[in-house]
Every structure is written in C-alpha cells, then in structure tokens.
C-alpha cells in the first residue's frame, strides 16, 4: 500500500505539471520525462509509468499532446510491455494501459486490441476500452466495434461509453447499427448492465 500511495502521488504531481500554464511548465515537463526515463533505466518501471501516465493526462486536460518529446518513446514502449505482461502487478498493468491512451496508434493499437479481446481479466478489458475512448486514432473506433460481438454486457457498456466519448465516432456507431454489427437491443442491455453495476458499487460502499 505504501508503494501504491507513492505511485499515486507521482501521477498526481505529474498531472498538475502537465496541466499547468505557468511559464516554467515546459521545464517541469522535461524534468519529469527525464526522471521517468532514469527510473526506467534503474528498473523502476512502475514509478516511471505512473509519472508518465499522470503527465500525459495533465497535458490532455490542458489541450496539449503527449509524445512530442523524444523522451516519450521509451516510456510508451515500456507501457506496451507492462500492459501485456501477465506476470506484472495488476495496478501497474492498468496504469500502463491508461498511458497507452496517449501513445501513437502504431505503438498502442495492437496491445489495446489484444487486451480488449482478452477474457482473462475484466478490469483490464474495461481499462483497455477506456483507453481506446481517449485514443484519437480512427483505428480505435474500429477496434471497439470489432470487439462488440465477443464482449459481455458490462464490457459493451464501456465500449459504448468509449464510442460516445468522441462525437466523431458516432458515425462509426451508426454504421455498425445499420449493418447489424451492433443491435439496438444489445445497447439497451449494456446500458442496463452498467446501471446495475453502479447500484451494486454504491451499495457495497455503504456497507
């Protein structure tokens, strides 16, 4: 739990730096990238990924794009490896998947597609769906639609949220409905499943 707290703090600090409009923000970003790269070299992959994920999320909130500095390439590569490593800690894999939301599609696409289609861990499938919702690449929408027929109602709810997260993807969803690749009945069932899951989570918190 102590390490988990450290990782959370690292991610939040990096997110604040990425979202900042202060004049020294660029210097802070470069410093975080350099520190994350040094952590990778020293075998500290979980902390490096946590910092990079936070930084990428902060940059996104500020309307900026991760990956424009050479320091990102090694971090994205480490995220691909961690996300697909069944022997890694689940929390590290989830953070790695989150970071891949900001990686170039040619690096992240295959990894996210594989995770979305994997039935080994629903939580990681849901993380992959969320990451694909953030991914700006056109291939992300096709990956989400392609996984629909093999997905559980709960995962379909996450896929639907991911498709609707970007207005430009509503056309892809409409095409899938017209071609019967996605059934309106399945959408209703997925939505009901999501609502039921939310009720159960709230009930568990109260207890």
JSON list of C-alpha atoms in Angstrom, two decimals:
[
{"chain": "A", "resi": 1, "resn": "UNK", "atom": "CA", "xyz": [0.00, 0.00, 0.00]},
{"chain": "A", "resi": 2, "resn": "UNK", "atom": "CA", "xyz": [2.91, 2.35, 0.68]},
{"chain": "A", "resi": 3, "resn": "UNK", "atom": "CA", "xyz": [4.25, 1.91, -2.83]},
{"chain": "A", "resi": 4, "resn": "UNK", "atom": "CA", "xyz": [0.76, 2.37, -4.25]},
{"chain": "A", "resi": 5, "resn": "UNK", "atom": "CA", "xyz": [0.48, 5.71, -2.42]},
{"chain": "A", "resi": 6, "resn": "UNK", "atom": "CA", "xyz": [3.86, 6.81, -3.77]},
{"chain": "A", "resi": 7, "resn": "UNK", "atom": "CA", "xyz": [2.77, 5.94, -7.31]},
{"chain": "A", "resi": 8, "resn": "UNK", "atom": "CA", "xyz": [-0.49, 7.84, -6.89]},
{"chain": "A", "resi": 9, "resn": "UNK", "atom": "CA", "xyz": [1.35, 10.94, -5.64]},
{"chain": "A", "resi": 10, "resn": "UNK", "atom": "CA", "xyz": [3.83, 10.73, -8.52]},
{"chain": "A", "resi": 11, "resn": "UNK", "atom": "CA", "xyz": [0.99, 10.54, -11.02]},
{"chain": "A", "resi": 12, "resn": "UNK", "atom": "CA", "xyz": [-0.92, 13.46, -9.48]},
{"chain": "A", "resi": 13, "resn": "UNK", "atom": "CA", "xyz": [2.16, 15.67, -9.30]},
{"chain": "A", "resi": 14, "resn": "UNK", "atom": "CA", "xyz": [2.96, 14.95, -12.93]},
{"chain": "A", "resi": 15, "resn": "UNK", "atom": "CA", "xyz": [-0.66, 15.65, -13.93]},
{"chain": "A", "resi": 16, "resn": "UNK", "atom": "CA", "xyz": [-0.54, 19.06, -12.25]},
{"chain": "A", "resi": 17, "resn": "UNK", "atom": "CA", "xyz": [2.66, 19.91, -14.10]},
{"chain": "A", "resi": 18, "resn": "UNK", "atom": "CA", "xyz": [1.23, 18.82, -17.42]},
{"chain": "A", "resi": 19, "resn": "UNK", "atom": "CA", "xyz": [-1.93, 20.88, -16.98]},
{"chain": "A", "resi": 20, "resn": "UNK", "atom": "CA", "xyz": [-0.10, 23.99, -15.85]},
{"chain": "A", "resi": 21, "resn": "UNK", "atom": "CA", "xyz": [0.00, 27.17, -17.95]},
{"chain": "A", "resi": 22, "resn": "UNK", "atom": "CA", "xyz": [2.87, 28.63, -15.93]},
{"chain": "A", "resi": 23, "resn": "UNK", "atom": "CA", "xyz": [5.92, 29.83, -17.88]},
{"chain": "A", "resi": 24, "resn": "UNK", "atom": "CA", "xyz": [8.14, 27.18, -16.30]},
{"chain": "A", "resi": 25, "resn": "UNK", "atom": "CA", "xyz": [5.73, 24.35, -17.15]},
{"chain": "A", "resi": 26, "resn": "UNK", "atom": "CA", "xyz": [7.80, 23.18, -20.12]},
{"chain": "A", "resi": 27, "resn": "UNK", "atom": "CA", "xyz": [10.87, 22.88, -17.93]},
{"chain": "A", "resi": 28, "resn": "UNK", "atom": "CA", "xyz": [8.86, 20.89, -15.37]},
{"chain": "A", "resi": 29, "resn": "UNK", "atom": "CA", "xyz": [7.56, 18.56, -18.08]},
{"chain": "A", "resi": 30, "resn": "UNK", "atom": "CA", "xyz": [11.03, 17.94, -19.43]},
{"chain": "A", "resi": 31, "resn": "UNK", "atom": "CA", "xyz": [12.28, 17.29, -15.90]},
{"chain": "A", "resi": 32, "resn": "UNK", "atom": "CA", "xyz": [9.52, 14.74, -15.23]},
{"chain": "A", "resi": 33, "resn": "UNK", "atom": "CA", "xyz": [10.26, 12.99, -18.53]},
{"chain": "A", "resi": 34, "resn": "UNK", "atom": "CA", "xyz": [13.96, 12.86, -17.71]},
{"chain": "A", "resi": 35, "resn": "UNK", "atom": "CA", "xyz": [13.25, 11.49, -14.22]},
{"chain": "A", "resi": 36, "resn": "UNK", "atom": "CA", "xyz": [10.87, 8.88, -15.62]},
{"chain": "A", "resi": 37, "resn": "UNK", "atom": "CA", "xyz": [13.46, 7.80, -18.16]},
{"chain": "A", "resi": 38, "resn": "UNK", "atom": "CA", "xyz": [16.06, 7.49, -15.42]},
{"chain": "A", "resi": 39, "resn": "UNK", "atom": "CA", "xyz": [13.64, 5.36, -13.38]},
{"chain": "A", "resi": 40, "resn": "UNK", "atom": "CA", "xyz": [13.18, 3.05, -16.35]},
{"chain": "A", "resi": 41, "resn": "UNK", "atom": "CA", "xyz": [16.93, 2.67, -16.71]},
{"chain": "A", "resi": 42, "resn": "UNK", "atom": "CA", "xyz": [17.18, 1.90, -12.99]},
{"chain": "A", "resi": 43, "resn": "UNK", "atom": "CA", "xyz": [14.50, -0.78, -13.10]},
{"chain": "A", "resi": 44, "resn": "UNK", "atom": "CA", "xyz": [11.75, 1.39, -11.61]},
{"chain": "A", "resi": 45, "resn": "UNK", "atom": "CA", "xyz": [9.18, 0.76, -14.33]},
{"chain": "A", "resi": 46, "resn": "UNK", "atom": "CA", "xyz": [6.04, 1.12, -12.14]},
{"chain": "A", "resi": 47, "resn": "UNK", "atom": "CA", "xyz": [7.03, 4.59, -10.93]},
{"chain": "A", "resi": 48, "resn": "UNK", "atom": "CA", "xyz": [8.12, 5.67, -14.41]},
{"chain": "A", "resi": 49, "resn": "UNK", "atom": "CA", "xyz": [4.79, 4.60, -15.90]},
{"chain": "A", "resi": 50, "resn": "UNK", "atom": "CA", "xyz": [2.81, 6.26, -13.08]},
{"chain": "A", "resi": 51, "resn": "UNK", "atom": "CA", "xyz": [4.62, 9.56, -13.63]},
{"chain": "A", "resi": 52, "resn": "UNK", "atom": "CA", "xyz": [4.28, 9.37, -17.40]},
{"chain": "A", "resi": 53, "resn": "UNK", "atom": "CA", "xyz": [0.58, 8.50, -17.20]},
{"chain": "A", "resi": 54, "resn": "UNK", "atom": "CA", "xyz": [-0.10, 11.43, -14.88]},
{"chain": "A", "resi": 55, "resn": "UNK", "atom": "CA", "xyz": [1.86, 13.79, -17.10]},
{"chain": "A", "resi": 56, "resn": "UNK", "atom": "CA", "xyz": [0.04, 12.64, -20.23]},
{"chain": "A", "resi": 57, "resn": "UNK", "atom": "CA", "xyz": [-3.35, 13.08, -18.53]},
{"chain": "A", "resi": 58, "resn": "UNK", "atom": "CA", "xyz": [-2.40, 16.57, -17.38]},
{"chain": "A", "resi": 59, "resn": "UNK", "atom": "CA", "xyz": [-1.25, 17.54, -20.85]},
{"chain": "A", "resi": 60, "resn": "UNK", "atom": "CA", "xyz": [-4.53, 16.30, -22.30]},
{"chain": "A", "resi": 61, "resn": "UNK", "atom": "CA", "xyz": [-6.54, 18.39, -19.83]},
{"chain": "A", "resi": 62, "resn": "UNK", "atom": "CA", "xyz": [-4.57, 21.43, -20.97]},
{"chain": "A", "resi": 63, "resn": "UNK", "atom": "CA", "xyz": [-5.28, 20.66, -24.63]},
{"chain": "A", "resi": 64, "resn": "UNK", "atom": "CA", "xyz": [-1.71, 19.53, -25.25]},
{"chain": "A", "resi": 65, "resn": "UNK", "atom": "CA", "xyz": [-0.38, 16.30, -26.69]},
{"chain": "A", "resi": 66, "resn": "UNK", "atom": "CA", "xyz": [1.97, 13.79, -25.12]},
{"chain": "A", "resi": 67, "resn": "UNK", "atom": "CA", "xyz": [4.66, 12.26, -27.27]},
{"chain": "A", "resi": 68, "resn": "UNK", "atom": "CA", "xyz": [6.07, 15.41, -28.81]},
{"chain": "A", "resi": 69, "resn": "UNK", "atom": "CA", "xyz": [9.35, 14.99, -26.94]},
{"chain": "A", "resi": 70, "resn": "UNK", "atom": "CA", "xyz": [11.85, 12.17, -27.67]},
{"chain": "A", "resi": 71, "resn": "UNK", "atom": "CA", "xyz": [11.63, 11.07, -24.03]},
{"chain": "A", "resi": 72, "resn": "UNK", "atom": "CA", "xyz": [8.16, 9.59, -24.57]},
{"chain": "A", "resi": 73, "resn": "UNK", "atom": "CA", "xyz": [9.15, 6.79, -26.92]},
{"chain": "A", "resi": 74, "resn": "UNK", "atom": "CA", "xyz": [10.86, 4.61, -24.30]},
{"chain": "A", "resi": 75, "resn": "UNK", "atom": "CA", "xyz": [8.02, 5.21, -21.83]},
{"chain": "A", "resi": 76, "resn": "UNK", "atom": "CA", "xyz": [5.38, 4.17, -24.36]},
{"chain": "A", "resi": 77, "resn": "UNK", "atom": "CA", "xyz": [7.42, 1.08, -25.21]},
{"chain": "A", "resi": 78, "resn": "UNK", "atom": "CA", "xyz": [7.64, 0.19, -21.51]},
{"chain": "A", "resi": 79, "resn": "UNK", "atom": "CA", "xyz": [3.85, 0.65, -21.21]},
{"chain": "A", "resi": 80, "resn": "UNK", "atom": "CA", "xyz": [3.24, -1.76, -24.09]},
{"chain": "A", "resi": 81, "resn": "UNK", "atom": "CA", "xyz": [5.42, -4.35, -22.39]},
{"chain": "A", "resi": 82, "resn": "UNK", "atom": "CA", "xyz": [3.88, -3.87, -18.93]},
{"chain": "A", "resi": 83, "resn": "UNK", "atom": "CA", "xyz": [0.29, -3.87, -20.22]},
{"chain": "A", "resi": 84, "resn": "UNK", "atom": "CA", "xyz": [0.75, -7.26, -21.85]},
{"chain": "A", "resi": 85, "resn": "UNK", "atom": "CA", "xyz": [2.79, -8.84, -19.06]},
{"chain": "A", "resi": 86, "resn": "UNK", "atom": "CA", "xyz": [0.52, -11.26, -17.18]},
{"chain": "A", "resi": 87, "resn": "UNK", "atom": "CA", "xyz": [3.19, -11.59, -14.50]},
{"chain": "A", "resi": 88, "resn": "UNK", "atom": "CA", "xyz": [3.11, -7.89, -13.64]},
{"chain": "A", "resi": 89, "resn": "UNK", "atom": "CA", "xyz": [1.09, -6.32, -10.87]},
{"chain": "A", "resi": 90, "resn": "UNK", "atom": "CA", "xyz": [-2.47, -5.55, -11.98]},
{"chain": "A", "resi": 91, "resn": "UNK", "atom": "CA", "xyz": [-2.21, -1.91, -10.87]},
{"chain": "A", "resi": 92, "resn": "UNK", "atom": "CA", "xyz": [0.92, -1.43, -12.98]},
{"chain": "A", "resi": 93, "resn": "UNK", "atom": "CA", "xyz": [-0.81, -3.02, -15.97]},
{"chain": "A", "resi": 94, "resn": "UNK", "atom": "CA", "xyz": [-3.82, -0.74, -15.53]},
{"chain": "A", "resi": 95, "resn": "UNK", "atom": "CA", "xyz": [-1.59, 2.35, -15.43]},
{"chain": "A", "resi": 96, "resn": "UNK", "atom": "CA", "xyz": [0.28, 1.14, -18.48]},
{"chain": "A", "resi": 97, "resn": "UNK", "atom": "CA", "xyz": [-2.99, 0.70, -20.36]},
{"chain": "A", "resi": 98, "resn": "UNK", "atom": "CA", "xyz": [-4.01, 4.21, -19.31]},
{"chain": "A", "resi": 99, "resn": "UNK", "atom": "CA", "xyz": [-0.73, 5.59, -20.66]},
{"chain": "A", "resi": 100, "resn": "UNK", "atom": "CA", "xyz": [-1.29, 3.83, -23.99]},
{"chain": "A", "resi": 101, "resn": "UNK", "atom": "CA", "xyz": [-4.35, 6.04, -24.48]},
{"chain": "A", "resi": 102, "resn": "UNK", "atom": "CA", "xyz": [-1.84, 8.77, -25.31]},
{"chain": "A", "resi": 103, "resn": "UNK", "atom": "CA", "xyz": [0.67, 6.73, -27.31]},
{"chain": "A", "resi": 104, "resn": "UNK", "atom": "CA", "xyz": [0.91, 6.71, -31.11]},
{"chain": "A", "resi": 105, "resn": "UNK", "atom": "CA", "xyz": [-1.58, 4.24, -32.55]},
{"chain": "A", "resi": 106, "resn": "UNK", "atom": "CA", "xyz": [1.14, 2.28, -34.30]},
{"chain": "A", "resi": 107, "resn": "UNK", "atom": "CA", "xyz": [2.61, 1.52, -30.87]},
{"chain": "A", "resi": 108, "resn": "UNK", "atom": "CA", "xyz": [-0.58, 1.14, -28.83]},
{"chain": "A", "resi": 109, "resn": "UNK", "atom": "CA", "xyz": [-3.12, -0.31, -31.25]},
{"chain": "A", "resi": 110, "resn": "UNK", "atom": "CA", "xyz": [-2.18, -3.99, -31.16]},
{"chain": "A", "resi": 111, "resn": "UNK", "atom": "CA", "xyz": [-1.68, -4.01, -27.38]},
{"chain": "A", "resi": 112, "resn": "UNK", "atom": "CA", "xyz": [-5.04, -2.37, -26.64]},
{"chain": "A", "resi": 113, "resn": "UNK", "atom": "CA", "xyz": [-6.86, -4.57, -29.14]},
{"chain": "A", "resi": 114, "resn": "UNK", "atom": "CA", "xyz": [-5.40, -7.72, -27.58]},
{"chain": "A", "resi": 115, "resn": "UNK", "atom": "CA", "xyz": [-6.32, -6.60, -24.07]},
{"chain": "A", "resi": 116, "resn": "UNK", "atom": "CA", "xyz": [-9.85, -5.69, -25.09]},
{"chain": "A", "resi": 117, "resn": "UNK", "atom": "CA", "xyz": [-10.36, -9.13, -26.58]},
{"chain": "A", "resi": 118, "resn": "UNK", "atom": "CA", "xyz": [-8.77, -10.98, -23.67]},
{"chain": "A", "resi": 119, "resn": "UNK", "atom": "CA", "xyz": [-11.23, -12.72, -21.36]},
{"chain": "A", "resi": 120, "resn": "UNK", "atom": "CA", "xyz": [-8.68, -13.29, -18.59]},
{"chain": "A", "resi": 121, "resn": "UNK", "atom": "CA", "xyz": [-9.38, -10.10, -16.61]},
{"chain": "A", "resi": 122, "resn": "UNK", "atom": "CA", "xyz": [-12.49, -7.95, -16.99]},
{"chain": "A", "resi": 123, "resn": "UNK", "atom": "CA", "xyz": [-10.93, -4.99, -15.16]},
{"chain": "A", "resi": 124, "resn": "UNK", "atom": "CA", "xyz": [-8.12, -4.85, -17.71]},
{"chain": "A", "resi": 125, "resn": "UNK", "atom": "CA", "xyz": [-10.62, -5.16, -20.55]},
{"chain": "A", "resi": 126, "resn": "UNK", "atom": "CA", "xyz": [-12.51, -2.20, -19.11]},
{"chain": "A", "resi": 127, "resn": "UNK", "atom": "CA", "xyz": [-9.25, -0.25, -18.82]},
{"chain": "A", "resi": 128, "resn": "UNK", "atom": "CA", "xyz": [-8.49, -1.00, -22.47]},
{"chain": "A", "resi": 129, "resn": "UNK", "atom": "CA", "xyz": [-11.95, 0.22, -23.50]},
{"chain": "A", "resi": 130, "resn": "UNK", "atom": "CA", "xyz": [-11.42, 3.47, -21.58]},
{"chain": "A", "resi": 131, "resn": "UNK", "atom": "CA", "xyz": [-8.01, 3.95, -23.18]},
{"chain": "A", "resi": 132, "resn": "UNK", "atom": "CA", "xyz": [-9.47, 3.39, -26.63]},
{"chain": "A", "resi": 133, "resn": "UNK", "atom": "CA", "xyz": [-12.07, 6.03, -25.82]},
{"chain": "A", "resi": 134, "resn": "UNK", "atom": "CA", "xyz": [-9.27, 8.55, -25.29]},
{"chain": "A", "resi": 135, "resn": "UNK", "atom": "CA", "xyz": [-7.19, 7.42, -28.28]},
{"chain": "A", "resi": 136, "resn": "UNK", "atom": "CA", "xyz": [-7.67, 9.91, -31.13]},
{"chain": "A", "resi": 137, "resn": "UNK", "atom": "CA", "xyz": [-6.75, 7.44, -33.90]},
{"chain": "A", "resi": 138, "resn": "UNK", "atom": "CA", "xyz": [-9.56, 6.34, -36.26]},
{"chain": "A", "resi": 139, "resn": "UNK", "atom": "CA", "xyz": [-8.49, 2.73, -35.74]},
{"chain": "A", "resi": 140, "resn": "UNK", "atom": "CA", "xyz": [-9.59, 2.90, -32.10]},
{"chain": "A", "resi": 141, "resn": "UNK", "atom": "CA", "xyz": [-13.28, 3.11, -33.05]},
{"chain": "A", "resi": 142, "resn": "UNK", "atom": "CA", "xyz": [-12.98, 0.14, -35.39]},
{"chain": "A", "resi": 143, "resn": "UNK", "atom": "CA", "xyz": [-11.25, -1.86, -32.65]},
{"chain": "A", "resi": 144, "resn": "UNK", "atom": "CA", "xyz": [-14.09, -1.11, -30.24]},
{"chain": "A", "resi": 145, "resn": "UNK", "atom": "CA", "xyz": [-16.77, -2.13, -32.75]},
{"chain": "A", "resi": 146, "resn": "UNK", "atom": "CA", "xyz": [-14.82, -5.25, -33.70]},
{"chain": "A", "resi": 147, "resn": "UNK", "atom": "CA", "xyz": [-14.79, -6.47, -30.09]},
{"chain": "A", "resi": 148, "resn": "UNK", "atom": "CA", "xyz": [-18.52, -5.89, -29.55]},
{"chain": "A", "resi": 149, "resn": "UNK", "atom": "CA", "xyz": [-19.83, -9.34, -30.63]},
{"chain": "A", "resi": 150, "resn": "UNK", "atom": "CA", "xyz": [-17.49, -11.15, -28.20]},
{"chain": "A", "resi": 151, "resn": "UNK", "atom": "CA", "xyz": [-17.99, -8.82, -25.25]},
{"chain": "A", "resi": 152, "resn": "UNK", "atom": "CA", "xyz": [-20.05, -9.22, -22.08]},
{"chain": "A", "resi": 153, "resn": "UNK", "atom": "CA", "xyz": [-22.86, -6.71, -21.37]},
{"chain": "A", "resi": 154, "resn": "UNK", "atom": "CA", "xyz": [-20.68, -4.84, -18.88]},
{"chain": "A", "resi": 155, "resn": "UNK", "atom": "CA", "xyz": [-17.80, -4.54, -21.33]},
{"chain": "A", "resi": 156, "resn": "UNK", "atom": "CA", "xyz": [-20.24, -3.47, -24.03]},
{"chain": "A", "resi": 157, "resn": "UNK", "atom": "CA", "xyz": [-21.30, -0.64, -21.73]},
{"chain": "A", "resi": 158, "resn": "UNK", "atom": "CA", "xyz": [-17.66, 0.51, -21.52]},
{"chain": "A", "resi": 159, "resn": "UNK", "atom": "CA", "xyz": [-17.28, 0.16, -25.29]},
{"chain": "A", "resi": 160, "resn": "UNK", "atom": "CA", "xyz": [-20.40, 2.24, -25.84]},
{"chain": "A", "resi": 161, "resn": "UNK", "atom": "CA", "xyz": [-19.10, 4.93, -23.48]},
{"chain": "A", "resi": 162, "resn": "UNK", "atom": "CA", "xyz": [-15.78, 4.93, -25.36]},
{"chain": "A", "resi": 163, "resn": "UNK", "atom": "CA", "xyz": [-17.51, 5.31, -28.73]},
{"chain": "A", "resi": 164, "resn": "UNK", "atom": "CA", "xyz": [-19.65, 8.17, -27.45]},
{"chain": "A", "resi": 165, "resn": "UNK", "atom": "CA", "xyz": [-16.71, 9.94, -25.79]},
{"chain": "A", "resi": 166, "resn": "UNK", "atom": "CA", "xyz": [-15.78, 11.46, -29.13]},
{"chain": "A", "resi": 167, "resn": "UNK", "atom": "CA", "xyz": [-18.53, 12.99, -31.29]},
{"chain": "A", "resi": 168, "resn": "UNK", "atom": "CA", "xyz": [-16.68, 11.99, -34.44]},
{"chain": "A", "resi": 169, "resn": "UNK", "atom": "CA", "xyz": [-17.21, 8.32, -33.57]},
{"chain": "A", "resi": 170, "resn": "UNK", "atom": "CA", "xyz": [-21.00, 8.48, -33.51]},
{"chain": "A", "resi": 171, "resn": "UNK", "atom": "CA", "xyz": [-20.92, 7.92, -37.26]},
{"chain": "A", "resi": 172, "resn": "UNK", "atom": "CA", "xyz": [-19.00, 4.68, -36.74]},
{"chain": "A", "resi": 173, "resn": "UNK", "atom": "CA", "xyz": [-21.60, 3.53, -34.22]},
{"chain": "A", "resi": 174, "resn": "UNK", "atom": "CA", "xyz": [-24.42, 4.46, -36.60]},
{"chain": "A", "resi": 175, "resn": "UNK", "atom": "CA", "xyz": [-22.81, 2.45, -39.39]},
{"chain": "A", "resi": 176, "resn": "UNK", "atom": "CA", "xyz": [-22.47, -0.55, -37.06]},
{"chain": "A", "resi": 177, "resn": "UNK", "atom": "CA", "xyz": [-26.17, -0.29, -36.19]},
{"chain": "A", "resi": 178, "resn": "UNK", "atom": "CA", "xyz": [-27.18, -0.03, -39.84]},
{"chain": "A", "resi": 179, "resn": "UNK", "atom": "CA", "xyz": [-25.11, -3.08, -40.77]},
{"chain": "A", "resi": 180, "resn": "UNK", "atom": "CA", "xyz": [-26.42, -5.09, -37.78]},
{"chain": "A", "resi": 181, "resn": "UNK", "atom": "CA", "xyz": [-22.88, -5.42, -36.40]},
{"chain": "A", "resi": 182, "resn": "UNK", "atom": "CA", "xyz": [-24.40, -3.88, -33.27]},
{"chain": "A", "resi": 183, "resn": "UNK", "atom": "CA", "xyz": [-28.02, -4.44, -32.27]},
{"chain": "A", "resi": 184, "resn": "UNK", "atom": "CA", "xyz": [-30.09, -1.67, -30.60]},
{"chain": "A", "resi": 185, "resn": "UNK", "atom": "CA", "xyz": [-31.30, -4.34, -28.18]},
{"chain": "A", "resi": 186, "resn": "UNK", "atom": "CA", "xyz": [-27.69, -5.06, -27.18]},
{"chain": "A", "resi": 187, "resn": "UNK", "atom": "CA", "xyz": [-27.12, -1.37, -26.50]},
{"chain": "A", "resi": 188, "resn": "UNK", "atom": "CA", "xyz": [-30.13, -1.26, -24.18]},
{"chain": "A", "resi": 189, "resn": "UNK", "atom": "CA", "xyz": [-28.90, -4.38, -22.36]},
{"chain": "A", "resi": 190, "resn": "UNK", "atom": "CA", "xyz": [-25.40, -2.93, -22.00]},
{"chain": "A", "resi": 191, "resn": "UNK", "atom": "CA", "xyz": [-26.81, 0.27, -20.52]},
{"chain": "A", "resi": 192, "resn": "UNK", "atom": "CA", "xyz": [-28.93, -1.65, -18.03]},
{"chain": "A", "resi": 193, "resn": "UNK", "atom": "CA", "xyz": [-25.89, -3.68, -17.00]},
{"chain": "A", "resi": 194, "resn": "UNK", "atom": "CA", "xyz": [-23.87, -0.53, -16.40]},
{"chain": "A", "resi": 195, "resn": "UNK", "atom": "CA", "xyz": [-26.64, 0.98, -14.28]},
{"chain": "A", "resi": 196, "resn": "UNK", "atom": "CA", "xyz": [-26.97, -2.21, -12.25]},
{"chain": "A", "resi": 197, "resn": "UNK", "atom": "CA", "xyz": [-23.22, -2.33, -11.70]},
{"chain": "A", "resi": 198, "resn": "UNK", "atom": "CA", "xyz": [-23.26, 1.27, -10.44]},
{"chain": "A", "resi": 199, "resn": "UNK", "atom": "CA", "xyz": [-26.07, 0.44, -7.98]},
{"chain": "A", "resi": 200, "resn": "UNK", "atom": "CA", "xyz": [-24.12, -2.54, -6.67]},
{"chain": "A", "resi": 201, "resn": "UNK", "atom": "CA", "xyz": [-20.93, -0.47, -6.25]},
{"chain": "A", "resi": 202, "resn": "UNK", "atom": "CA", "xyz": [-22.79, 2.22, -4.31]},
{"chain": "A", "resi": 203, "resn": "UNK", "atom": "CA", "xyz": [-24.43, -0.42, -2.10]},
{"chain": "A", "resi": 204, "resn": "UNK", "atom": "CA", "xyz": [-21.03, -2.04, -1.40]},
{"chain": "A", "resi": 205, "resn": "UNK", "atom": "CA", "xyz": [-19.58, 1.34, -0.37]},
{"chain": "A", "resi": 206, "resn": "UNK", "atom": "CA", "xyz": [-22.42, 1.93, 2.10]},
{"chain": "A", "resi": 207, "resn": "UNK", "atom": "CA", "xyz": [-21.92, -1.48, 3.64]}
]
